[in-house]
Coordinates of C-alpha atoms and ligand atoms in Angstrom, one line a residue:
E1 CA 8.7 4.8 38.3
K2 CA 8.6 8.1 36.4
I3 CA 5.3 8.9 34.8
S4 CA 5.3 10.6 31.4
Q5 CA 2.1 11.2 29.5
Y6 CA 1.5 12.4 25.9
D7 CA -1.5 12.4 23.6
F8 CA 0.3 10.6 20.8
V9 CA 3.2 8.2 21.3
I10 CA 5.0 7.3 18.2
V11 CA 7.4 4.3 18.3
G12 CA 10.3 4.9 15.9
G13 CA 11.7 8.3 14.8
G14 CA 12.5 7.2 11.3
T15 CA 11.5 7.9 7.8
S16 CA 7.7 7.6 8.4
G17 CA 7.6 8.3 12.2
L18 CA 9.1 11.8 11.9
V19 CA 6.6 12.8 9.2
V20 CA 3.7 11.8 11.5
A21 CA 5.4 13.5 14.6
N22 CA 5.8 16.7 12.6
R23 CA 2.3 16.8 11.2
L24 CA 0.5 15.8 14.4
S25 CA 2.5 18.4 16.5
E26 CA 1.1 21.1 14.1
M27 CA -2.0 20.7 16.3
S28 CA -0.7 23.0 19.1
D29 CA -3.2 21.6 21.7
V30 CA -1.9 18.0 21.5
T31 CA 1.4 16.6 22.7
V32 CA 3.5 14.1 20.7
A33 CA 6.4 11.9 21.9
V34 CA 8.6 9.9 19.6
I35 CA 10.5 6.9 21.1
E36 CA 13.7 6.3 19.1
A37 CA 16.3 3.6 19.8
G38 CA 19.0 5.6 18.1
D39 CA 20.6 9.0 18.6
S40 CA 21.1 12.1 16.6
V41 CA 23.3 11.8 13.5
L42 CA 23.1 15.4 12.4
N43 CA 26.8 15.7 12.4
N44 CA 27.8 12.2 11.4
S45 CA 29.7 12.5 8.2
N46 CA 28.9 8.9 7.2
V47 CA 25.3 10.2 7.0
T48 CA 25.7 13.7 5.6
S49 CA 28.1 13.0 2.7
V50 CA 26.3 12.6 -0.6
T51 CA 29.0 10.3 -1.9
G52 CA 29.3 8.3 1.3
Y53 CA 26.8 5.5 0.5
G54 CA 27.7 2.4 2.4
R55 CA 30.0 4.1 5.0
S56 CA 27.5 3.7 7.8
F57 CA 27.0 0.0 7.1
G58 CA 28.1 -2.1 10.0
T59 CA 28.4 0.9 12.3
A60 CA 26.4 1.6 15.4
I61 CA 23.6 3.3 13.4
D62 CA 22.9 0.1 11.4
W63 CA 20.6 -2.5 12.9
Q64 CA 22.1 -5.0 10.5
Y65 CA 19.3 -7.5 11.1
Q66 CA 20.3 -11.1 10.2
T67 CA 18.0 -13.4 8.3
E68 CA 17.5 -17.1 8.9
D69 CA 19.4 -19.5 6.6
Q70 CA 18.0 -18.8 3.1
K71 CA 17.3 -22.4 2.0
Y72 CA 16.2 -21.6 -1.6
A73 CA 19.1 -19.3 -2.1
G74 CA 22.2 -21.2 -1.4
G75 CA 21.6 -21.7 2.4
S76 CA 23.5 -18.8 3.9
K77 CA 22.1 -15.9 6.0
Q78 CA 21.8 -12.4 4.7
I79 CA 22.2 -9.0 6.4
M80 CA 19.2 -6.6 6.1
R81 CA 20.3 -3.1 6.9
A82 CA 18.1 -0.5 8.5
G83 CA 19.0 2.8 10.2
K84 CA 19.1 3.1 14.0
A85 CA 19.1 6.9 14.4
I86 CA 16.9 9.9 14.5
G87 CA 15.9 9.8 10.9
G88 CA 15.8 6.0 10.7
T89 CA 16.8 4.2 7.4
S90 CA 16.7 7.5 5.5
T91 CA 20.0 8.3 7.2
I92 CA 21.8 5.4 5.6
N93 CA 20.0 4.7 2.4
G94 CA 21.0 5.4 -1.2
M95 CA 18.9 8.6 -1.4
S96 CA 17.3 7.7 -4.8
Y97 CA 13.9 9.5 -5.1
T98 CA 11.6 7.6 -7.4
R99 CA 7.9 7.1 -6.6
A100 CA 5.7 4.3 -8.1
Q101 CA 3.8 3.5 -11.2
N102 CA 0.3 5.1 -11.0
V103 CA -1.6 1.8 -11.5
Q104 CA 0.3 0.2 -8.6
I105 CA -1.1 2.7 -6.1
D106 CA -4.5 2.4 -7.8
S107 CA -4.4 -1.4 -7.1
W108 CA -4.3 -0.7 -3.4
E109 CA -7.8 0.6 -3.7
S110 CA -9.0 -2.1 -6.0
L111 CA -7.9 -4.7 -3.3
G112 CA -10.2 -3.0 -0.8
N113 CA -8.3 -0.1 0.7
K114 CA -10.8 2.7 0.2
G115 CA -9.3 6.1 -0.6
W116 CA -5.8 4.9 -1.6
N117 CA -5.1 5.5 -5.2
W118 CA -2.6 7.5 -7.3
Q119 CA -4.9 10.5 -7.6
S120 CA -5.4 10.7 -3.8
L121 CA -1.7 10.0 -3.0
F122 CA -0.2 12.3 -5.6
P123 CA -0.9 15.6 -3.7
Y124 CA 0.9 14.1 -0.7
Y125 CA 4.0 13.3 -2.7
M126 CA 3.9 16.9 -3.7
K127 CA 3.2 18.1 -0.1
S128 CA 6.3 16.3 1.3
E129 CA 8.6 17.5 -1.5
G130 CA 10.8 20.5 -1.6
F131 CA 12.0 20.2 -5.2
Q132 CA 15.1 22.1 -6.1
V133 CA 15.2 23.1 -9.7
P134 CA 18.5 21.9 -11.3
T135 CA 21.2 24.3 -12.3
Q136 CA 22.2 24.8 -16.0
D137 CA 25.3 22.7 -15.2
Q138 CA 23.2 19.8 -13.8
I139 CA 20.8 20.0 -16.7
S140 CA 23.7 19.7 -19.2
F141 CA 24.7 16.6 -17.3
G142 CA 21.3 15.0 -17.6
A143 CA 19.1 16.4 -14.7
D144 CA 15.6 16.7 -16.2
Y145 CA 12.0 17.1 -14.9
Y146 CA 8.5 18.2 -15.5
S147 CA 7.6 20.9 -12.9
D148 CA 4.0 19.7 -12.7
Y149 CA 5.2 16.5 -11.0
H150 CA 7.0 18.3 -8.2
G151 CA 6.1 20.2 -5.1
E152 CA 8.5 23.0 -4.2
H153 CA 7.3 23.8 -0.7
G154 CA 7.5 20.6 1.3
P155 CA 10.1 19.7 3.9
M156 CA 12.0 17.0 2.0
K157 CA 14.5 18.5 -0.3
V158 CA 14.7 16.6 -3.6
G159 CA 17.3 17.4 -6.3
W160 CA 20.5 16.3 -7.9
P161 CA 24.0 16.0 -6.4
K162 CA 26.2 19.1 -7.0
F163 CA 28.6 17.2 -9.3
L164 CA 26.9 14.9 -11.7
T165 CA 28.8 12.3 -13.8
N166 CA 30.4 13.8 -16.9
S167 CA 28.2 13.8 -19.9
T168 CA 29.6 11.0 -22.1
V169 CA 27.6 8.3 -20.3
L170 CA 24.0 9.3 -20.4
P171 CA 23.9 10.0 -24.2
A172 CA 25.6 6.6 -24.7
L173 CA 23.2 4.8 -22.5
D174 CA 20.3 6.5 -24.2
E175 CA 21.4 5.5 -27.7
S176 CA 22.0 1.9 -26.7
F177 CA 18.7 1.6 -24.9
N178 CA 17.0 3.1 -27.9
H179 CA 18.4 0.3 -30.0
L180 CA 16.9 -2.1 -27.5
G181 CA 13.5 -0.5 -27.5
V182 CA 13.7 1.3 -24.1
P183 CA 12.7 4.9 -24.3
Y184 CA 14.2 7.9 -22.5
N185 CA 12.0 9.1 -19.6
R186 CA 12.6 12.7 -18.7
D187 CA 10.9 12.4 -15.3
V188 CA 9.8 9.1 -13.7
N189 CA 8.0 10.8 -10.8
G190 CA 4.7 11.4 -12.6
G191 CA 3.4 7.9 -12.3
L192 CA 4.9 6.5 -15.6
M193 CA 8.2 5.0 -14.8
V194 CA 9.3 2.9 -17.8
G195 CA 12.5 4.0 -19.5
L196 CA 16.0 5.3 -18.9
T197 CA 16.2 8.2 -16.6
S198 CA 18.5 10.5 -14.5
H199 CA 16.4 10.6 -11.3
P200 CA 16.7 13.0 -8.4
N201 CA 17.9 12.2 -4.9
T202 CA 16.9 13.3 -1.4
I203 CA 19.7 15.8 -1.2
D204 CA 20.0 19.4 -0.1
S205 CA 21.6 20.4 -3.4
E206 CA 22.9 23.7 -2.2
A207 CA 24.6 22.5 0.9
N208 CA 25.4 19.2 -0.9
V209 CA 24.4 17.1 2.1
R210 CA 21.9 14.2 2.4
H211 CA 18.4 15.3 3.3
D212 CA 17.1 12.6 5.6
A213 CA 13.8 12.5 7.5
A214 CA 15.3 14.2 10.5
R215 CA 16.8 17.1 8.6
A216 CA 13.5 17.6 6.8
Y217 CA 10.9 16.9 9.4
Y218 CA 12.4 17.2 12.8
W219 CA 15.4 19.5 13.3
P220 CA 13.8 22.6 12.0
Y221 CA 10.9 22.0 14.3
Q222 CA 12.7 20.7 17.4
S223 CA 11.7 23.7 19.5
R224 CA 8.0 23.0 19.3
P225 CA 7.0 22.7 23.0
N226 CA 4.5 19.9 22.2
L227 CA 7.0 17.7 20.3
K228 CA 9.4 15.5 22.3
I229 CA 12.0 12.9 21.0
I230 CA 12.9 10.4 23.6
S231 CA 16.1 9.0 22.0
N232 CA 18.5 6.2 23.0
T233 CA 15.3 4.4 24.2
H234 CA 14.0 1.0 23.1
A235 CA 10.3 0.3 23.0
N236 CA 9.4 -3.2 24.2
R237 CA 5.6 -3.5 24.0
I238 CA 2.3 -1.7 24.1
I239 CA 0.6 -1.5 27.4
W240 CA -3.2 -2.1 27.4
G241 CA -6.1 -0.7 29.4
N242 CA -9.6 -1.9 29.5
D243 CA -11.3 -2.8 26.2
S244 CA -13.8 -0.5 24.8
D245 CA -16.7 -1.8 22.6
G246 CA -14.7 -5.1 22.3
D247 CA -11.6 -3.3 21.0
A248 CA -8.2 -3.3 22.6
V249 CA -7.2 0.1 24.0
A250 CA -3.5 1.1 24.2
I251 CA -2.6 3.3 27.1
G252 CA 1.1 3.5 26.6
V253 CA 4.4 1.9 25.7
E254 CA 6.9 0.1 27.9
V255 CA 10.4 1.3 27.1
N256 CA 13.9 0.6 28.3
N257 CA 16.8 3.0 28.4
I258 CA 19.8 3.9 30.6
N259 CA 17.3 4.8 33.4
G260 CA 15.8 1.3 33.3
K261 CA 12.3 0.3 32.4
Q262 CA 9.4 2.8 32.3
I263 CA 6.1 3.4 30.7
I264 CA 5.4 6.3 28.3
H265 CA 1.7 6.9 28.6
A266 CA -0.5 7.7 25.6
S267 CA -3.9 9.3 26.1
K268 CA -5.0 9.2 22.5
E269 CA -3.0 6.9 20.3
V270 CA 0.1 4.6 19.9
I271 CA 1.6 4.7 16.5
L272 CA 4.1 2.1 15.4
S273 CA 6.7 3.4 12.9
A274 CA 9.5 1.1 13.8
G275 CA 10.0 -0.2 10.2
S276 CA 8.8 -3.4 8.6
L277 CA 11.4 -5.5 10.5
K278 CA 10.3 -4.2 13.9
S279 CA 6.7 -3.0 13.9
P280 CA 5.3 -6.6 13.4
V281 CA 7.6 -7.8 16.2
L282 CA 6.2 -5.1 18.6
L283 CA 2.7 -6.2 17.7
E284 CA 3.5 -9.8 18.6
L285 CA 5.2 -8.8 21.8
S286 CA 2.1 -6.9 22.6
G287 CA -0.2 -9.8 22.0
I288 CA -1.4 -9.0 18.5
G289 CA -0.7 -11.9 16.1
N290 CA -1.1 -15.5 15.4
P291 CA -2.2 -17.3 18.6
D292 CA 0.0 -20.4 17.7
I293 CA 3.1 -18.2 17.8
L294 CA 2.1 -16.1 20.8
S295 CA 1.2 -19.1 23.0
K296 CA 4.7 -20.6 22.3
H297 CA 6.1 -17.6 24.2
D298 CA 3.4 -17.4 26.8
I299 CA 2.1 -14.1 25.5
P300 CA -1.6 -13.6 26.1
V301 CA -3.6 -13.0 22.9
K302 CA -5.0 -9.5 22.8
V303 CA -6.1 -9.6 19.2
N304 CA -6.0 -12.6 17.0
I305 CA -4.6 -11.5 13.6
S306 CA -2.6 -14.4 12.2
A307 CA -1.3 -12.3 9.2
V308 CA 1.0 -10.2 11.5
G309 CA 4.6 -10.8 10.3
E310 CA 3.5 -12.8 7.3
N311 CA 3.8 -11.4 3.7
L312 CA 7.4 -10.3 4.2
Q313 CA 8.7 -9.2 0.7
D314 CA 12.0 -8.0 -0.3
Q315 CA 13.9 -7.8 -3.6
T316 CA 17.2 -9.3 -4.5
N317 CA 20.2 -7.4 -5.7
N318 CA 23.2 -8.5 -7.9
G319 CA 26.0 -6.6 -9.5
L320 CA 28.1 -6.7 -12.6
S321 CA 31.1 -4.6 -13.5
Y322 CA 33.2 -3.6 -16.5
E323 CA 36.5 -2.1 -17.1
G324 CA 35.9 1.6 -18.0
K325 CA 37.6 3.1 -21.0
E326 CA 37.2 6.6 -19.7
F327 CA 37.7 8.2 -16.3
W328 CA 34.4 9.2 -14.7
L329 CA 34.0 12.0 -12.2
G330 CA 30.9 13.0 -10.3
S331 CA 27.9 11.2 -8.9
P332 CA 25.8 9.1 -11.2
T333 CA 22.0 9.0 -10.8
F334 CA 21.2 6.9 -13.9
S335 CA 18.6 4.1 -13.9
A336 CA 16.9 2.0 -16.5
L337 CA 13.5 0.7 -15.8
P338 CA 12.6 -1.6 -18.6
S339 CA 9.2 -3.3 -18.7
A340 CA 8.9 -7.1 -19.2
D341 CA 8.1 -6.9 -22.9
Q342 CA 11.1 -4.7 -23.5
L343 CA 13.3 -7.1 -21.5
Y344 CA 12.0 -10.4 -22.9
G345 CA 11.3 -9.3 -26.5
E346 CA 9.8 -12.3 -28.4
N347 CA 9.8 -14.5 -25.3
F348 CA 7.5 -12.1 -23.5
Y349 CA 4.3 -14.1 -24.1
T350 CA 5.9 -17.4 -23.1
V351 CA 7.1 -15.9 -19.8
A352 CA 3.8 -14.3 -19.2
S353 CA 1.8 -17.5 -19.7
N354 CA 4.3 -19.6 -17.7
V355 CA 4.0 -17.3 -14.7
N356 CA 0.3 -17.1 -15.1
S357 CA -0.1 -20.8 -14.9
S358 CA 2.0 -20.9 -11.7
L359 CA 0.1 -18.3 -9.7
A360 CA -2.2 -20.8 -8.0
D361 CA 0.8 -23.0 -7.1
Y362 CA 2.6 -19.9 -5.6
A363 CA -0.5 -19.1 -3.5
E364 CA -0.8 -22.7 -2.3
T365 CA 2.9 -23.0 -1.4
I366 CA 2.9 -19.8 0.6
A367 CA -0.4 -20.5 2.4
N368 CA 1.1 -23.9 3.4
S369 CA 4.4 -22.4 4.6
S370 CA 2.4 -19.9 6.7
N371 CA 0.8 -22.7 8.6
G372 CA -2.6 -21.5 7.7
A373 CA -2.0 -17.9 8.7
L374 CA -2.6 -16.8 5.1
K375 CA -5.3 -18.2 2.8
A376 CA -4.4 -19.3 -0.7
S377 CA -7.4 -17.6 -2.2
N378 CA -6.3 -14.2 -0.8
L379 CA -2.8 -14.7 -2.0
L380 CA -4.0 -15.7 -5.4
A381 CA -6.0 -12.5 -5.6
V382 CA -2.9 -10.4 -4.9
F383 CA -0.8 -12.5 -7.4
E384 CA -3.3 -11.9 -10.1
V385 CA -3.0 -8.1 -9.5
Q386 CA 0.8 -8.5 -9.6
W387 CA 0.6 -10.5 -12.8
D388 CA -1.6 -7.8 -14.4
L389 CA 0.8 -5.1 -13.3
I390 CA 3.8 -6.8 -14.9
F391 CA 2.3 -8.4 -18.0
R392 CA -0.8 -6.3 -18.8
S393 CA -0.1 -2.8 -17.5
K394 CA 3.6 -3.3 -18.2
V395 CA 5.0 -1.5 -15.2
P396 CA 8.8 -1.6 -14.9
F397 CA 10.1 -5.1 -14.5
A398 CA 13.6 -4.5 -13.1
E399 CA 15.7 -1.5 -12.0
I400 CA 19.2 -1.3 -13.4
V401 CA 21.4 1.2 -11.7
F402 CA 24.5 2.4 -13.6
L403 CA 27.5 3.4 -11.6
P404 CA 30.4 4.7 -13.8
I405 CA 33.0 5.8 -11.2
A406 CA 36.6 6.5 -12.0
H407 CA 37.9 3.6 -14.2
T408 CA 35.1 1.1 -13.4
F409 CA 31.6 0.9 -14.8
S410 CA 29.5 -1.1 -12.2
V411 CA 25.9 -2.0 -12.4
E412 CA 23.4 -3.1 -9.7
Y413 CA 20.0 -4.5 -10.5
W414 CA 17.0 -6.0 -8.9
P415 CA 13.8 -7.4 -10.4
L416 CA 11.0 -5.2 -8.9
L417 CA 8.2 -7.6 -8.3
P418 CA 9.3 -11.0 -7.1
F419 CA 6.6 -13.6 -6.1
S420 CA 8.5 -15.1 -3.1
R421 CA 7.0 -14.3 0.3
G422 CA 8.5 -14.8 3.8
S423 CA 7.8 -13.9 7.4
I424 CA 9.1 -12.3 10.5
H425 CA 8.2 -13.6 14.0
I426 CA 9.4 -13.4 17.5
K427 CA 11.7 -16.1 18.9
S428 CA 11.2 -15.0 22.5
A429 CA 9.0 -12.9 24.6
D430 CA 12.1 -10.9 25.5
A431 CA 12.0 -7.7 23.5
S432 CA 15.8 -7.5 23.4
E433 CA 16.1 -10.8 21.5
P434 CA 16.3 -10.8 17.7
A435 CA 13.3 -12.1 15.7
A436 CA 13.3 -14.8 13.1
I437 CA 13.5 -13.0 9.8
N438 CA 13.0 -15.1 6.7
P439 CA 12.4 -13.4 3.4
N440 CA 12.5 -16.7 1.5
Y441 CA 14.6 -15.3 -1.3
F442 CA 14.2 -17.3 -4.5
M443 CA 11.4 -19.4 -3.0
F444 CA 10.1 -19.9 -6.5
E445 CA 12.3 -21.0 -9.4
Q446 CA 10.7 -18.1 -11.4
D447 CA 12.3 -15.5 -9.2
L448 CA 15.7 -17.0 -9.5
T449 CA 15.3 -17.3 -13.3
T450 CA 14.2 -13.7 -13.5
Q451 CA 17.3 -12.7 -11.5
S452 CA 19.5 -14.4 -14.0
D453 CA 17.5 -13.1 -17.0
V454 CA 18.1 -9.5 -16.0
A455 CA 21.9 -10.2 -15.7
W456 CA 21.9 -11.7 -19.1
Y457 CA 20.0 -8.6 -20.4
I458 CA 22.6 -6.3 -18.8
R459 CA 25.3 -8.1 -20.8
K460 CA 23.3 -7.4 -23.9
V461 CA 23.0 -3.7 -23.0
F462 CA 26.8 -3.5 -22.5
G463 CA 27.3 -5.2 -25.8
T464 CA 25.2 -2.7 -27.6
L465 CA 26.8 0.4 -29.3
P466 CA 27.7 3.0 -28.4
L467 CA 27.8 1.9 -24.8
A468 CA 29.9 -1.1 -25.8
D469 CA 32.7 1.4 -26.8
L470 CA 32.8 2.9 -23.3
V471 CA 33.8 -0.4 -21.6
G472 CA 36.5 -3.0 -21.9
D473 CA 36.4 -6.4 -20.3
E474 CA 33.6 -7.6 -18.0
R475 CA 35.2 -8.0 -14.6
S476 CA 32.3 -9.4 -12.7
P477 CA 31.0 -12.1 -13.1
G478 CA 33.6 -12.2 -16.0
L479 CA 33.5 -14.6 -19.0
E480 CA 35.8 -17.1 -17.2
H481 CA 33.1 -17.6 -14.6
V482 CA 29.9 -17.2 -16.6
P483 CA 30.8 -17.8 -20.3
E484 CA 29.0 -16.0 -23.2
N485 CA 26.6 -18.9 -23.8
A486 CA 26.4 -20.0 -20.1
S487 CA 23.6 -22.3 -19.1
D488 CA 20.7 -21.2 -16.9
S489 CA 22.2 -23.2 -14.1
T490 CA 25.6 -21.5 -14.4
W491 CA 23.8 -18.1 -14.2
N492 CA 21.6 -19.3 -11.3
S493 CA 24.7 -20.4 -9.3
W494 CA 26.3 -17.1 -9.8
V495 CA 23.2 -15.3 -8.7
K496 CA 22.9 -17.4 -5.5
A497 CA 26.6 -17.0 -4.6
N498 CA 26.6 -13.3 -5.0
Y499 CA 23.1 -11.8 -4.3
R500 CA 22.2 -9.6 -1.4
S501 CA 19.1 -8.1 0.1
N502 CA 17.9 -5.1 -1.8
F503 CA 16.9 -3.6 1.6
H504 CA 13.3 -3.0 0.6
P505 CA 11.3 -5.2 3.1
V506 CA 7.6 -4.5 3.0
G507 CA 4.2 -6.1 3.8
T508 CA 4.6 -7.4 7.3
A509 CA 1.6 -5.5 8.6
S510 CA -0.2 -5.2 5.3
M511 CA -3.0 -2.7 4.7
L512 CA -5.8 -4.9 3.4
P513 CA -9.3 -5.9 4.5
R514 CA -9.1 -8.2 7.5
N515 CA -10.6 -11.1 5.8
K516 CA -8.1 -10.8 3.0
G517 CA -4.9 -11.1 5.1
G518 CA -4.7 -7.5 6.3
V519 CA -3.3 -6.3 9.6
V520 CA -4.3 -2.6 9.3
N521 CA -7.4 -1.0 7.7
A522 CA -7.4 1.9 5.2
D523 CA -6.9 4.3 8.2
L524 CA -3.8 2.3 9.0
K525 CA -5.5 1.3 12.3
V526 CA -4.7 -2.2 13.6
Y527 CA -7.8 -4.4 13.4
G528 CA -9.4 -5.1 16.8
T529 CA -7.8 -2.0 18.4
K530 CA -9.3 1.3 19.2
N531 CA -6.2 3.4 19.0
V532 CA -3.1 1.6 17.6
R533 CA -1.8 2.3 14.1
V534 CA 1.1 1.2 12.0
I535 CA 2.6 3.8 9.7
D536 CA 5.8 2.6 7.9
A537 CA 6.9 0.3 5.2
S538 CA 5.1 -2.7 6.9
V539 CA 1.8 -1.5 5.6
L540 CA 2.7 -1.5 1.9
P541 CA 0.8 -4.7 0.8
Y542 CA 3.3 -5.5 -1.9
Q543 CA 6.4 -4.1 -3.5
L544 CA 6.6 -1.0 -5.6
C545 CA 8.6 -0.1 -8.7
G546 CA 10.0 3.0 -7.1
H547 CA 12.4 3.2 -4.2
L548 CA 10.4 3.3 -1.0
T549 CA 11.0 6.6 0.8
S550 CA 9.1 8.9 -1.6
T551 CA 6.0 6.8 -1.2
L552 CA 6.5 6.3 2.6
Y553 CA 6.7 10.1 3.0
A554 CA 3.5 10.5 1.0
V555 CA 1.7 7.7 2.9
A556 CA 2.7 9.1 6.2
E557 CA 1.6 12.6 5.1
R558 CA -1.8 11.2 4.1
A559 CA -2.1 9.1 7.2
S560 CA -1.3 12.2 9.3
D561 CA -4.2 14.0 7.7
L562 CA -6.5 11.1 8.3
I563 CA -5.6 11.2 12.0
K564 CA -5.8 15.0 12.3
R565 CA -9.3 15.0 10.8
R566 CA -10.4 12.8 13.8
Y567 CA -8.9 15.2 16.4
T568 CA -9.8 18.6 15.0
F569 CA -13.3 19.9 15.1
Ligands
FAD1 P1 12.8 3.4 9.3 O1 13.1 4.6 8.6 O2 13.7 2.3 9.4 O3 12.4 3.9 10.8 C1 12.2 3.0 11.9 C2 12.8 3.7 13.1 O4 12.3 3.0 14.3 C3 14.3 3.7 13.2 O5 14.8 4.9 13.5 C4 14.6 2.7 14.3 O6 15.8 2.9 15.0 C5 13.4 2.8 15.2 N1 13.1 1.6 16.0 C6 13.0 0.3 15.6 N2 12.7 -0.5 16.6 C7 12.6 0.3 17.7 C8 12.2 0.1 19.0 N3 11.9 -1.1 19.4 N4 12.2 1.1 19.9 C9 12.5 2.4 19.4 N5 12.8 2.7 18.2 C10 12.8 1.7 17.3 N6 14.8 4.0 -0.3 C11 14.8 5.0 -1.2 O7 13.7 5.7 -1.3 N7 15.9 5.3 -1.9 C12 17.1 4.7 -1.8 O8 18.1 5.0 -2.4 C13 17.1 3.6 -0.8 N8 18.3 2.9 -0.6 C14 18.3 2.1 0.5 C15 19.6 1.6 0.9 C16 19.7 0.9 2.1 C17 21.1 0.4 2.5 C18 18.5 0.6 2.9 C19 18.7 -0.1 4.2 C20 17.3 1.1 2.5 C21 17.2 1.8 1.3 N9 16.0 2.3 0.9 C22 15.9 3.3 -0.1 C23 14.7 2.0 1.6 C24 14.2 3.0 2.5 O9 15.2 3.8 3.1 C25 13.4 2.3 3.7 O10 12.4 1.5 3.1 C26 12.7 3.4 4.5 O11 13.6 4.3 5.0 C27 12.0 2.7 5.7 O12 11.2 3.6 6.4 P2 10.4 3.2 7.7 O13 9.7 4.5 8.1 O14 9.6 2.0 7.3 O15 11.4 2.7 8.8

């Protein structure tokens, strides 16, 4: 058996893992290894093309995780996509760069995560960002920004595609949304996200290629002698040494590759950055989790944390499309982020109070379906925060993405903060076996109703001048399937038959106090361990109103600083 030893061993060379690898290897006296199941995609044109969204779906670089049957959502399984490559999911994603609403990040601290708030995270959004000022051409097509919100010196290039959609659309959207009480937002990246916007993407504007985590954080630094990527290698589990002060001590990671099984030794820390659909699985395979689940698979309990793999939260995505009356060229980056009061108008108070009176039920139902792994009182505390964000702070309620391309005007949307919660757990002690992934889409009637309400609202938007003049017939769902005055149940059936995962799973190793359902503490260290952290989308305790990567880069940057402070004197 070959022995290899590093100070830090990072599992997963994806969006978050490569940030941590880069920053830790800035300490020249430590060694860093990254174990990555995938390979380089530097020259994969499905990845590099800025108009190639979707082309890598179903290929070898897509994990295409399959869910369990979704019993509240029509019964069928869903595919949850995730990148299997150096660069992780940032190599296959939609590239949208939008952060979060400031109060959402502040709520992390109020729930007990000391030091995590908008003010402390904002410098790290800036640190990770290499903002590229738009050209006059791009500005005339809608690119807009406040320079105070952007960092120009970070590794991750952020800007607009070279060719933006011709200018008829944005002014029309703006005027129509104005009639509906939704303002224009010049730059959603300063913590206030409500409105219509033309957001930037993670793109190298000059070269006109996708800027993924590898292009930003790894390839320019690959010659560092203390940084090693071990690719095409699957991590199976953490290897433990003797406990210290009652805490579990990781000494390495068992991996599998073409050379067979071996152990990569870690003398300082093991950091799990395998994504929210893998890091909790690795914890369970390593003996950290719910004893009831571990014992079913004869895995000895190293640390009893029953919340591992619970709290799985995703959003649900549906699309509509219209016949276009113009011919549109270029890449659209238009989104509307209306708040609940803007979307519901005079029904706002009714919806707010209905949801409020259901929160205790939601908490109870989820606690029961977790077989006691989560406590209803903890869930209720989080739901109250969520309700406050939606109905009091009035953060964005849904994202509506406008895609006018050629002769078709399509729209995709997702409500941002659903209440449904699911789980992910191992089905076997064999690390090569898939896990049971159950997001419990539309577990609550409210989430389904919301999904339909937003579709109904989008129809209203397309019926509002001047946007209404840019489109002809609705092609999907189409009035023949969902008539003008369709009942709620007609809309709901359409939603269930056509929705998909929004590919934003979070929460499966939540950062929260241990007695409130947390798996990691505010240093992102796994409870009951001396030297194991999780740094990826698993730690976000609940959904955000932005797309995830911008916040994941910022979280990984801040976490890296927290680690470095421990090891530099
Ligand atoms: P990942 O980036 O997925 O990294 C995990 C890494 O670990 C991967 O490289 C994986 O191969 C590796 N790995 C997993 N298991 C093992 C193992 N056992 N051994 C070794 N390696 C392992 N976000 C945005 O900001 N904007 C968007 O427009 C956007 N669109 C999206 C579109 C799609 C189709 C998808 C799937 C996601 C999208 N997202 C978007 C979400 C965002 O990309 C992800 O949330 C984010 O990249 C996740 O980062 P992560 O660090 O948690 O994990």
